[in-house]
mmCIF file of C-alpha atoms and ligand atoms in Angstrom:
data_model
loop_
_atom_site.group_PDB
_atom_site.id
_atom_site.type_symbol
_atom_site.label_atom_id
_atom_site.label_comp_id
_atom_site.label_asym_id
_atom_site.label_seq_id
_atom_site.Cartn_x
_atom_site.Cartn_y
_atom_site.Cartn_z
ATOM 1 C CA MET A 1 8.368 -13.589 -16.093
ATOM 2 C CA ILE A 2 7.043 -11.460 -13.218
ATOM 3 C CA VAL A 3 3.509 -10.092 -12.990
ATOM 4 C CA GLU A 4 2.099 -7.817 -10.339
ATOM 5 C CA GLY A 5 -0.585 -8.968 -7.930
ATOM 6 C CA LEU A 6 -2.502 -6.963 -5.338
ATOM 7 C CA THR A 7 -4.481 -7.818 -2.275
ATOM 8 C CA PHE A 8 -7.212 -6.266 -0.145
ATOM 9 C CA ASP A 9 -4.990 -3.820 1.771
ATOM 10 C CA ASP A 10 -3.482 -2.529 -1.483
ATOM 11 C CA VAL A 11 -6.724 -1.024 -2.760
ATOM 12 C CA PHE A 12 -9.928 0.799 -1.924
ATOM 13 C CA ILE A 13 -13.128 0.701 -3.901
ATOM 14 C CA ILE A 14 -13.648 4.101 -5.558
ATOM 15 C CA PRO A 15 -16.991 5.525 -4.388
ATOM 16 C CA LYS A 16 -19.490 6.162 -7.205
ATOM 17 C CA TYR A 17 -22.656 8.209 -7.608
ATOM 18 C CA SER A 18 -25.385 6.513 -5.623
ATOM 19 C CA ASP A 19 -29.147 6.883 -5.581
ATOM 20 C CA ILE A 20 -29.591 4.328 -2.807
ATOM 21 C CA GLU A 21 -31.527 6.082 -0.072
ATOM 22 C CA HIS A 22 -31.336 3.334 2.494
ATOM 23 C CA ARG A 23 -29.053 0.354 3.071
ATOM 24 C CA ALA A 24 -32.140 -1.870 3.020
ATOM 25 C CA ASP A 25 -32.648 -1.022 -0.673
ATOM 26 C CA VAL A 26 -29.604 -3.124 -1.469
ATOM 27 C CA SER A 27 -30.070 -6.806 -2.334
ATOM 28 C CA THR A 28 -27.318 -9.142 -1.166
ATOM 29 C CA LYS A 29 -28.816 -12.228 -2.818
ATOM 30 C CA SER A 30 -26.307 -14.316 -4.660
ATOM 31 C CA LYS A 31 -26.369 -17.554 -6.581
ATOM 32 C CA ILE A 32 -23.421 -19.815 -5.859
ATOM 33 C CA LEU A 33 -24.527 -23.061 -7.521
ATOM 34 C CA PRO A 34 -27.147 -23.753 -10.203
ATOM 35 C CA ASN A 35 -29.703 -24.681 -7.538
ATOM 36 C CA VAL A 36 -28.454 -22.623 -4.596
ATOM 37 C CA GLU A 37 -29.151 -18.942 -4.056
ATOM 38 C CA LEU A 38 -28.048 -17.327 -0.798
ATOM 39 C CA ALA A 39 -29.783 -14.363 0.813
ATOM 40 C CA SER A 40 -26.343 -13.213 1.997
ATOM 41 C CA PRO A 41 -23.091 -14.196 0.276
ATOM 42 C CA PHE A 42 -21.310 -15.536 3.350
ATOM 43 C CA ILE A 43 -19.948 -19.080 3.594
ATOM 44 C CA SER A 44 -18.312 -20.662 6.627
ATOM 45 C CA ALA A 45 -15.115 -22.507 5.748
ATOM 46 C CA ASN A 46 -15.022 -26.268 5.289
ATOM 47 C CA MET A 47 -12.581 -26.690 8.169
ATOM 48 C CA ASP A 48 -12.911 -28.986 11.169
ATOM 49 C CA THR A 49 -12.863 -26.090 13.641
ATOM 50 C CA VAL A 50 -15.453 -24.125 11.662
ATOM 51 C CA THR A 51 -18.200 -26.104 9.932
ATOM 52 C CA GLU A 52 -20.182 -29.120 10.987
ATOM 53 C CA TYR A 53 -23.972 -29.402 10.933
ATOM 54 C CA ARG A 54 -24.739 -26.920 13.765
ATOM 55 C CA MET A 55 -22.763 -24.179 12.075
ATOM 56 C CA ALA A 56 -24.283 -25.058 8.691
ATOM 57 C CA ILE A 57 -27.796 -24.792 10.145
ATOM 58 C CA SER A 58 -27.064 -21.400 11.722
ATOM 59 C CA MET A 59 -25.462 -20.106 8.531
ATOM 60 C CA MET A 60 -28.500 -21.291 6.567
ATOM 61 C CA ILE A 61 -30.948 -19.638 8.979
ATOM 62 C CA SER A 62 -29.099 -16.330 8.586
ATOM 63 C CA GLY A 63 -29.158 -16.587 4.799
ATOM 64 C CA GLY A 64 -25.622 -17.897 4.254
ATOM 65 C CA LEU A 65 -24.108 -21.335 3.838
ATOM 66 C CA GLY A 66 -21.835 -23.690 5.763
ATOM 67 C CA ILE A 67 -19.873 -26.338 3.871
ATOM 68 C CA LEU A 68 -19.098 -29.525 5.780
ATOM 69 C CA HIS A 69 -15.354 -30.296 5.968
ATOM 70 C CA ARG A 70 -14.037 -33.558 4.553
ATOM 71 C CA TYR A 71 -11.961 -34.756 7.516
ATOM 72 C CA LEU A 72 -14.592 -37.134 8.859
ATOM 73 C CA SER A 73 -14.968 -40.872 8.462
ATOM 74 C CA ILE A 74 -17.767 -41.735 6.035
ATOM 75 C CA GLU A 75 -19.792 -42.907 9.005
ATOM 76 C CA ASP A 76 -19.343 -39.586 10.823
ATOM 77 C CA MET A 77 -20.139 -37.677 7.639
ATOM 78 C CA LEU A 78 -23.402 -39.608 7.324
ATOM 79 C CA LYS A 79 -24.187 -38.799 10.947
ATOM 80 C CA GLN A 80 -23.659 -35.109 10.195
ATOM 81 C CA ILE A 81 -25.979 -35.320 7.196
ATOM 82 C CA GLU A 82 -28.595 -37.069 9.303
ATOM 83 C CA LEU A 83 -28.344 -34.455 12.068
ATOM 84 C CA TYR A 84 -28.641 -31.628 9.541
ATOM 85 C CA GLN A 85 -31.686 -33.183 7.925
ATOM 86 C CA ALA A 86 -33.313 -33.970 11.292
ATOM 87 C CA GLU A 87 -32.894 -30.348 12.371
ATOM 88 C CA ILE A 88 -34.418 -29.115 9.123
ATOM 89 C CA LYS A 89 -37.368 -31.443 9.590
ATOM 90 C CA GLU A 90 -37.881 -30.727 13.272
ATOM 91 C CA HIS A 91 -37.933 -26.949 12.843
ATOM 92 C CA LYS A 92 -39.664 -27.136 9.460
ATOM 93 C CA TYR A 93 -37.021 -24.909 7.885
ATOM 94 C CA GLU A 94 -37.786 -24.684 4.221
ATOM 95 C CA GLU A 95 -34.598 -26.176 2.908
ATOM 96 C CA LYS A 96 -33.759 -23.351 0.534
ATOM 97 C CA VAL A 97 -30.078 -23.990 1.130
ATOM 98 C CA PRO A 98 -29.086 -27.641 0.909
ATOM 99 C CA PHE A 99 -26.185 -29.135 2.819
ATOM 100 C CA VAL A 100 -22.951 -29.025 0.810
ATOM 101 C CA VAL A 101 -20.406 -31.724 1.589
ATOM 102 C CA SER A 102 -16.645 -31.639 0.933
ATOM 103 C CA ILE A 103 -14.730 -34.487 -0.639
ATOM 104 C CA GLY A 104 -11.155 -35.266 -1.696
ATOM 105 C CA ALA A 105 -10.236 -35.894 -5.331
ATOM 106 C CA ASN A 106 -10.511 -39.675 -4.940
ATOM 107 C CA ASP A 107 -13.479 -39.932 -2.619
ATOM 108 C CA PHE A 108 -16.014 -41.705 -4.833
ATOM 109 C CA ASP A 109 -17.216 -43.981 -2.071
ATOM 110 C CA ARG A 110 -17.882 -40.933 0.113
ATOM 111 C CA VAL A 111 -19.797 -39.273 -2.733
ATOM 112 C CA SER A 112 -21.954 -42.306 -3.356
ATOM 113 C CA LYS A 113 -22.873 -42.672 0.335
ATOM 114 C CA ALA A 114 -23.649 -38.964 0.644
ATOM 115 C CA TYR A 115 -25.665 -39.080 -2.572
ATOM 116 C CA GLU A 116 -27.708 -42.000 -1.228
ATOM 117 C CA ALA A 117 -28.340 -39.882 1.877
ATOM 118 C CA GLY A 118 -29.775 -37.109 -0.305
ATOM 119 C CA ILE A 119 -26.783 -34.817 -0.841
ATOM 120 C CA ARG A 120 -26.667 -33.199 -4.272
ATOM 121 C CA ASN A 121 -23.944 -30.593 -3.876
ATOM 122 C CA PHE A 122 -20.266 -31.378 -3.397
ATOM 123 C CA CYS A 123 -17.129 -29.360 -2.840
ATOM 124 C CA ILE A 124 -13.895 -30.891 -4.140
ATOM 125 C CA ASP A 125 -11.436 -29.601 -1.576
ATOM 126 C CA VAL A 126 -7.833 -29.755 -2.765
ATOM 127 C CA ALA A 127 -5.118 -27.243 -1.833
ATOM 128 C CA HIS A 128 -3.911 -27.054 -5.466
ATOM 129 C CA GLY A 129 -7.103 -27.582 -7.433
ATOM 130 C CA HIS A 130 -5.631 -26.873 -10.886
ATOM 131 C CA HIS A 131 -4.539 -30.468 -10.991
ATOM 132 C CA LEU A 132 -4.969 -33.606 -13.085
ATOM 133 C CA LEU A 133 -6.632 -35.471 -10.197
ATOM 134 C CA VAL A 134 -9.261 -32.756 -9.835
ATOM 135 C CA GLU A 135 -9.876 -32.820 -13.592
ATOM 136 C CA LYS A 136 -10.414 -36.593 -13.442
ATOM 137 C CA CYS A 137 -12.614 -36.285 -10.367
ATOM 138 C CA ILE A 138 -14.922 -33.651 -11.881
ATOM 139 C CA LYS A 139 -15.246 -35.561 -15.155
ATOM 140 C CA LYS A 140 -15.996 -38.821 -13.383
ATOM 141 C CA LEU A 141 -18.610 -37.189 -11.134
ATOM 142 C CA ARG A 142 -20.251 -35.689 -14.224
ATOM 143 C CA GLU A 143 -20.374 -39.154 -15.797
ATOM 144 C CA LEU A 144 -21.751 -40.832 -12.683
ATOM 145 C CA TYR A 145 -24.359 -38.256 -11.627
ATOM 146 C CA SER A 146 -26.485 -36.047 -13.818
ATOM 147 C CA ASP A 147 -28.034 -33.951 -11.058
ATOM 148 C CA ILE A 148 -25.258 -32.698 -8.802
ATOM 149 C CA GLY A 149 -23.694 -29.299 -8.222
ATOM 150 C CA ILE A 150 -19.897 -29.201 -8.083
ATOM 151 C CA ILE A 151 -17.704 -26.648 -6.355
ATOM 152 C CA ALA A 152 -13.993 -27.237 -7.033
ATOM 153 C CA GLY A 153 -10.766 -25.631 -5.917
ATOM 154 C CA ASN A 154 -8.683 -24.049 -4.849
ATOM 155 C CA THR A 155 -7.131 -22.066 -7.617
ATOM 156 C CA CYS A 156 -5.629 -18.583 -8.002
ATOM 157 C CA THR A 157 -4.940 -18.121 -11.724
ATOM 158 C CA TYR A 158 -6.841 -17.284 -14.904
ATOM 159 C CA GLN A 159 -5.976 -20.631 -16.478
ATOM 160 C CA GLY A 160 -6.845 -22.540 -13.302
ATOM 161 C CA ALA A 161 -10.263 -20.905 -13.172
ATOM 162 C CA TYR A 162 -10.966 -21.381 -16.883
ATOM 163 C CA ASP A 163 -9.905 -25.061 -16.815
ATOM 164 C CA LEU A 164 -11.952 -25.908 -13.722
ATOM 165 C CA PHE A 165 -15.002 -24.382 -15.406
ATOM 166 C CA LYS A 166 -14.240 -26.290 -18.605
ATOM 167 C CA TRP A 167 -13.761 -29.605 -16.770
ATOM 168 C CA GLY A 168 -17.300 -29.175 -15.436
ATOM 169 C CA ALA A 169 -17.153 -27.340 -12.106
ATOM 170 C CA ASP A 170 -20.164 -25.077 -11.593
ATOM 171 C CA THR A 171 -18.322 -23.052 -9.025
ATOM 172 C CA ILE A 172 -14.666 -22.485 -8.295
ATOM 173 C CA LYS A 173 -13.082 -21.659 -4.989
ATOM 174 C CA VAL A 174 -10.338 -19.037 -5.291
ATOM 175 C CA GLY A 175 -7.450 -18.585 -2.883
ATOM 176 C CA VAL A 176 -4.037 -20.157 -2.504
ATOM 177 C CA GLY A 177 -2.410 -19.120 0.742
ATOM 178 C CA PRO A 178 -4.322 -15.965 1.821
ATOM 179 C CA GLY A 179 -5.928 -17.570 4.889
ATOM 180 C CA SER A 180 -5.189 -16.435 8.435
ATOM 181 C CA VAL A 181 -3.828 -19.841 9.502
ATOM 182 C CA CYS A 182 -2.120 -20.677 6.199
ATOM 183 C CA THR A 183 1.602 -21.038 5.786
ATOM 184 C CA THR A 184 1.528 -22.319 2.190
ATOM 185 C CA ARG A 185 3.210 -19.209 0.827
ATOM 186 C CA ILE A 186 5.974 -19.321 3.427
ATOM 187 C CA LYS A 187 6.498 -23.068 3.190
ATOM 188 C CA THR A 188 6.274 -23.496 -0.568
ATOM 189 C CA GLY A 189 6.798 -20.060 -2.100
ATOM 190 C CA ALA A 190 3.570 -20.548 -4.082
ATOM 191 C CA GLY A 191 0.468 -18.350 -4.061
ATOM 192 C CA TYR A 192 -1.122 -15.229 -5.538
ATOM 193 C CA PRO A 193 -2.335 -12.055 -3.804
ATOM 194 C CA GLN A 194 -6.004 -12.645 -3.201
ATOM 195 C CA LEU A 195 -7.665 -9.591 -4.753
ATOM 196 C CA SER A 196 -5.868 -10.126 -8.071
ATOM 197 C CA ALA A 197 -6.603 -13.864 -7.923
ATOM 198 C CA ILE A 198 -10.330 -13.097 -7.646
ATOM 199 C CA GLN A 199 -10.124 -10.609 -10.533
ATOM 200 C CA LEU A 200 -8.388 -13.209 -12.719
ATOM 201 C CA ALA A 201 -11.046 -15.790 -11.876
ATOM 202 C CA TYR A 202 -13.764 -13.264 -12.726
ATOM 203 C CA LYS A 203 -12.112 -12.511 -16.078
ATOM 204 C CA ALA A 204 -11.921 -16.278 -16.747
ATOM 205 C CA LYS A 205 -15.602 -16.626 -15.856
ATOM 206 C CA LEU A 206 -16.652 -13.826 -18.223
ATOM 207 C CA ASP A 207 -14.502 -15.253 -21.028
ATOM 208 C CA TYR A 208 -15.837 -18.757 -20.412
ATOM 209 C CA LEU A 209 -19.419 -17.508 -20.520
ATOM 210 C CA LYS A 210 -18.703 -15.737 -23.817
ATOM 211 C CA ASP A 211 -17.538 -19.095 -25.178
ATOM 212 C CA PHE A 212 -20.397 -21.070 -23.580
ATOM 213 C CA PRO A 213 -23.278 -18.604 -23.131
ATOM 214 C CA ASN A 214 -25.838 -21.197 -22.040
ATOM 215 C CA GLU A 215 -23.962 -22.170 -18.898
ATOM 216 C CA GLU A 216 -23.871 -20.641 -15.429
ATOM 217 C CA LYS A 217 -20.630 -20.350 -13.444
ATOM 218 C CA PHE A 218 -19.849 -18.975 -9.993
ATOM 219 C CA ILE A 219 -16.903 -17.879 -7.871
ATOM 220 C CA ILE A 220 -16.295 -18.248 -4.139
ATOM 221 C CA ALA A 221 -13.510 -16.015 -2.799
ATOM 222 C CA ASP A 222 -11.868 -18.094 -0.090
ATOM 223 C CA GLY A 223 -9.716 -16.776 2.740
ATOM 224 C CA GLY A 224 -7.834 -13.683 3.833
ATOM 225 C CA ILE A 225 -10.758 -11.581 5.089
ATOM 226 C CA LYS A 226 -9.372 -9.416 7.910
ATOM 227 C CA TYR A 227 -11.812 -6.502 7.899
ATOM 228 C CA TYR A 228 -15.499 -6.250 7.000
ATOM 229 C CA GLY A 229 -14.512 -4.021 4.062
ATOM 230 C CA ASP A 230 -12.471 -6.883 2.568
ATOM 231 C CA ILE A 231 -15.736 -8.720 1.951
ATOM 232 C CA THR A 232 -17.063 -5.910 -0.233
ATOM 233 C CA LYS A 233 -13.703 -5.770 -2.026
ATOM 234 C CA ALA A 234 -13.774 -9.552 -2.659
ATOM 235 C CA LEU A 235 -17.274 -9.340 -4.148
ATOM 236 C CA ALA A 236 -16.458 -6.193 -6.131
ATOM 237 C CA ALA A 237 -13.461 -8.015 -7.620
ATOM 238 C CA GLY A 238 -15.768 -10.769 -8.901
ATOM 239 C CA GLY A 239 -16.647 -13.142 -6.066
ATOM 240 C CA ASP A 240 -20.260 -14.330 -5.881
ATOM 241 C CA ALA A 241 -19.718 -15.218 -2.233
ATOM 242 C CA VAL A 242 -16.952 -15.071 0.346
ATOM 243 C CA MET A 243 -15.733 -18.017 2.387
ATOM 244 C CA MET A 244 -14.380 -17.229 5.846
ATOM 245 C CA GLY A 245 -12.761 -19.185 8.636
ATOM 246 C CA SER A 246 -11.196 -16.929 11.252
ATOM 247 C CA ILE A 247 -14.136 -14.506 11.489
ATOM 248 C CA PHE A 248 -16.407 -17.387 12.473
ATOM 249 C CA ALA A 249 -13.958 -19.596 14.360
ATOM 250 C CA GLY A 250 -14.799 -18.365 17.854
ATOM 251 C CA CYS A 251 -18.567 -18.785 17.532
ATOM 252 C CA LYS A 252 -20.813 -20.847 19.694
ATOM 253 C CA GLN A 253 -21.871 -23.027 16.744
ATOM 254 C CA THR A 254 -18.417 -24.109 15.559
ATOM 255 C CA PRO A 255 -17.190 -27.585 16.559
ATOM 256 C CA GLY A 256 -15.075 -27.784 19.731
ATOM 257 C CA ASN A 257 -15.421 -26.518 23.270
ATOM 258 C CA VAL A 258 -14.937 -23.093 24.759
ATOM 259 C CA PHE A 259 -12.090 -23.041 27.286
ATOM 260 C CA ARG A 260 -10.055 -20.499 29.245
ATOM 261 C CA ASN A 261 -6.509 -19.640 28.214
ATOM 262 C CA GLU A 262 -3.707 -18.614 30.594
ATOM 263 C CA ASN A 263 -5.150 -15.064 30.819
ATOM 264 C CA GLU A 264 -8.581 -16.477 31.731
ATOM 265 C CA ASP A 265 -10.035 -15.336 28.384
ATOM 266 C CA MET A 266 -12.708 -17.586 26.915
ATOM 267 C CA VAL A 267 -11.338 -19.027 23.685
ATOM 268 C CA LYS A 268 -11.854 -21.734 21.053
ATOM 269 C CA SER A 269 -9.355 -23.549 18.840
ATOM 270 C CA TYR A 270 -8.860 -22.625 15.212
ATOM 271 C CA ARG A 271 -6.419 -24.478 13.004
ATOM 272 C CA GLY A 272 -5.324 -24.804 9.403
ATOM 273 C CA MET A 273 -6.315 -28.134 7.890
ATOM 274 C CA ALA A 274 -2.683 -28.656 6.870
ATOM 275 C CA SER A 275 -1.384 -27.905 10.376
ATOM 276 C CA ILE A 276 0.369 -30.653 12.346
ATOM 277 C CA PRO A 277 -2.426 -31.030 14.957
ATOM 278 C CA ALA A 278 -5.145 -31.327 12.308
ATOM 279 C CA GLN A 279 -3.254 -33.748 10.080
ATOM 280 C CA SER A 280 -2.190 -35.964 12.980
ATOM 281 C CA ASP A 281 -5.725 -36.011 14.428
ATOM 282 C CA PHE A 282 -6.899 -37.381 11.100
ATOM 283 C CA GLY A 283 -4.124 -39.972 10.981
ATOM 284 C CA ILE A 284 -2.356 -38.445 7.980
ATOM 285 C CA GLU A 285 1.360 -39.145 8.292
ATOM 286 C CA ASP A 286 2.908 -38.073 5.039
ATOM 287 C CA PHE A 287 2.138 -34.383 4.616
ATOM 288 C CA ASN A 288 3.817 -31.013 4.304
ATOM 289 C CA GLU A 289 2.894 -28.724 7.169
ATOM 290 C CA GLU A 290 1.210 -25.694 5.564
ATOM 291 C CA GLY A 291 -0.897 -24.323 8.378
ATOM 292 C CA ILE A 292 -0.836 -23.302 12.011
ATOM 293 C CA SER A 293 -3.040 -23.905 15.020
ATOM 294 C CA LEU A 294 -4.094 -21.201 17.466
ATOM 295 C CA THR A 295 -6.885 -20.001 19.719
ATOM 296 C CA VAL A 296 -9.383 -17.224 19.023
ATOM 297 C CA LYS A 297 -11.612 -15.311 21.412
ATOM 298 C CA TYR A 298 -15.026 -16.779 22.039
ATOM 299 C CA ARG A 299 -17.513 -14.664 20.060
ATOM 300 C CA GLY A 300 -20.954 -16.007 20.958
ATOM 301 C CA ASN A 301 -23.746 -16.659 18.499
ATOM 302 C CA VAL A 302 -22.733 -16.495 14.840
ATOM 303 C CA LYS A 303 -25.968 -14.736 13.961
ATOM 304 C CA HIS A 304 -24.699 -11.492 15.532
ATOM 305 C CA ILE A 305 -21.526 -11.637 13.468
ATOM 306 C CA LEU A 306 -23.554 -12.269 10.333
ATOM 307 C CA GLU A 307 -25.779 -9.274 11.104
ATOM 308 C CA ARG A 308 -22.695 -7.046 11.304
ATOM 309 C CA LEU A 309 -21.222 -8.517 8.119
ATOM 310 C CA LEU A 310 -24.489 -7.850 6.320
ATOM 311 C CA LYS A 311 -24.721 -4.238 7.495
ATOM 312 C CA GLY A 312 -21.124 -3.644 6.427
ATOM 313 C CA LEU A 313 -21.753 -5.157 3.006
ATOM 314 C CA ARG A 314 -24.964 -3.211 2.389
ATOM 315 C CA SER A 315 -23.213 0.005 3.333
ATOM 316 C CA GLY A 316 -20.202 -0.903 1.176
ATOM 317 C CA MET A 317 -22.451 -1.564 -1.810
ATOM 318 C CA SER A 318 -24.244 1.742 -1.367
ATOM 319 C CA TYR A 319 -20.895 3.586 -1.710
ATOM 320 C CA SER A 320 -20.727 2.125 -5.213
ATOM 321 C CA GLY A 321 -24.370 2.842 -6.001
ATOM 322 C CA ALA A 322 -24.781 -0.928 -6.468
ATOM 323 C CA ARG A 323 -28.168 -2.446 -5.679
ATOM 324 C CA THR A 324 -27.047 -5.990 -6.461
ATOM 325 C CA ILE A 325 -23.838 -7.972 -6.240
ATOM 326 C CA LYS A 326 -23.797 -8.340 -10.007
ATOM 327 C CA SER A 327 -23.920 -4.578 -10.389
ATOM 328 C CA LEU A 328 -21.190 -4.188 -7.717
ATOM 329 C CA GLN A 329 -18.970 -6.466 -9.830
ATOM 330 C CA GLU A 330 -19.763 -4.529 -12.990
ATOM 331 C CA VAL A 331 -19.316 -0.968 -11.729
ATOM 332 C CA SER A 332 -16.479 -1.311 -9.254
ATOM 333 C CA GLU A 333 -13.151 0.322 -9.809
ATOM 334 C CA PHE A 334 -10.275 0.209 -7.377
ATOM 335 C CA VAL A 335 -7.659 2.769 -6.483
ATOM 336 C CA ARG A 336 -4.274 1.425 -5.514
ATOM 337 C CA VAL A 337 -3.072 2.879 -2.223
ATOM 338 C CA THR A 338 0.355 3.615 -0.836
ATOM 339 C CA GLN A 339 1.354 2.674 2.698
ATOM 340 C CA SER A 340 0.406 6.215 3.783
ATOM 341 C CA GLY A 341 -2.983 5.891 2.089
ATOM 342 C CA HIS A 342 -3.555 2.659 3.932
ATOM 343 C CA PHE A 343 -2.397 4.192 7.216
ATOM 344 C CA GLU A 344 -4.722 7.166 6.680
ATOM 345 C CA GLY A 345 -7.642 4.714 6.641
ATOM 346 C CA GLN A 346 -6.773 3.218 10.015
ATOM 347 C CA PRO A 347 -8.431 4.553 13.174
ATOM 348 C CA HIS A 348 -5.188 5.825 14.705
ATOM 349 C CA LYS A 349 -5.230 9.476 14.867
ATOM 350 C CA ALA A 350 -6.079 12.522 16.774
ATOM 351 C CA PHE A 351 -4.647 15.664 15.164
ATOM 352 C CA LYS A 352 -0.928 15.849 15.911
ATOM 353 C CA HIS A 353 0.514 19.320 16.442
HETATM 354 P P1 XMP B 401 -9.426 -17.278 6.845
HETATM 355 O O1 XMP B 401 -8.463 -16.181 6.465
HETATM 356 O O2 XMP B 401 -10.835 -16.857 6.701
HETATM 357 O O3 XMP B 401 -9.147 -18.419 5.768
HETATM 358 O O4 XMP B 401 -9.126 -17.833 8.193
HETATM 359 C C1 XMP B 401 -9.843 -19.643 5.720
HETATM 360 C C2 XMP B 401 -9.330 -20.465 4.548
HETATM 361 O O5 XMP B 401 -7.964 -20.871 4.768
HETATM 362 C C3 XMP B 401 -7.678 -22.012 3.952
HETATM 363 N N1 XMP B 401 -6.982 -23.010 4.767
HETATM 364 C C4 XMP B 401 -5.676 -23.288 4.674
HETATM 365 N N2 XMP B 401 -4.728 -22.813 3.838
HETATM 366 N N3 XMP B 401 -3.102 -24.157 4.940
HETATM 367 C C5 XMP B 401 -3.441 -23.257 3.965
HETATM 368 O O6 XMP B 401 -2.545 -22.829 3.218
HETATM 369 C C6 XMP B 401 -3.997 -24.684 5.806
HETATM 370 O O7 XMP B 401 -3.667 -25.472 6.685
HETATM 371 C C7 XMP B 401 -5.363 -24.230 5.654
HETATM 372 N N4 XMP B 401 -6.505 -24.545 6.311
HETATM 373 C C8 XMP B 401 -7.470 -23.773 5.750
HETATM 374 C C9 XMP B 401 -9.007 -22.524 3.449
HETATM 375 O O8 XMP B 401 -9.128 -22.161 2.092
HETATM 376 C C10 XMP B 401 -10.001 -21.801 4.335
HETATM 377 O O9 XMP B 401 -11.284 -21.693 3.770
#
């Protein structure tokens, strides 16, 4: 059987009648867990070159969220939690957005230590999340703790999304192979074009909520954002928030130092978690390389990037006449574009004669 899947560059959002007089009239608030509502639906990726506590604090201050990666010893994870909490206390930030911590599918010790330290939201981070081990993990966490939020993934199919919701995940993370440093699709042949994957997850969410109307479920679209407009497309397709790595990787707040490359540009490292350097740094010997490692230009304070992302999103929503993300999801329609349609949208051209 062959089905067709599309991704961000294959479509545009069809503009709709709008009565929004100013971008500021648009609300970008979005719930992504039962007890977590973001002012802006932007999440920094749970990768070791993207999110530790400094990044999570800055994301939180700007209305988004940073999810701590899981490639830390339990001791170092606890240190990160302590630093996050100390910063919150010192600056008296109202902790509207709690720290979310990633775990593997068998990390119960890690969960219990984080729970003791006050963490109540976890992200089960597995490359192929539609998996027996993830099912067991979610069910066991639900048995052990009655008051935690669970994000689980990644998945890219209707059935994967529906099952993760049914097993007890509040939120699913969607995306297999769209990321800028991912080689999963090349190395394994597996994956699904990201825009269609988000639409399938959204359909699964709506169907699930028809079956279980008293529950709340959420979707994080993870990876593959190359342009600001892709964010609006990901939300229009059904995402409640968008997770990004490469856009944020060069920021001041990400882990790692700024250094100069051979051209004297200021850069930082960015690497897939399944790349050889990442896996060997974490002492993992038996793995399939499914990511690459590179450098990205240093981009300064993340708050400036977030301001631009927010402006782009507000403007994008106003083209659909959508005052909320929910309404963007409900009203959006896409037009499929040809190569020439895509090319026409690129800033390439003075009139040729
Ligand atoms: P972007 O496009 O924002 O994507 O840089 C970030 C997302 O990429 C995923 N990720 C990986 N996927 N191999 C993969 O196939 C890897 O080594 C890898 N590391 C990260 C992850 O979902 C992240 O949020």
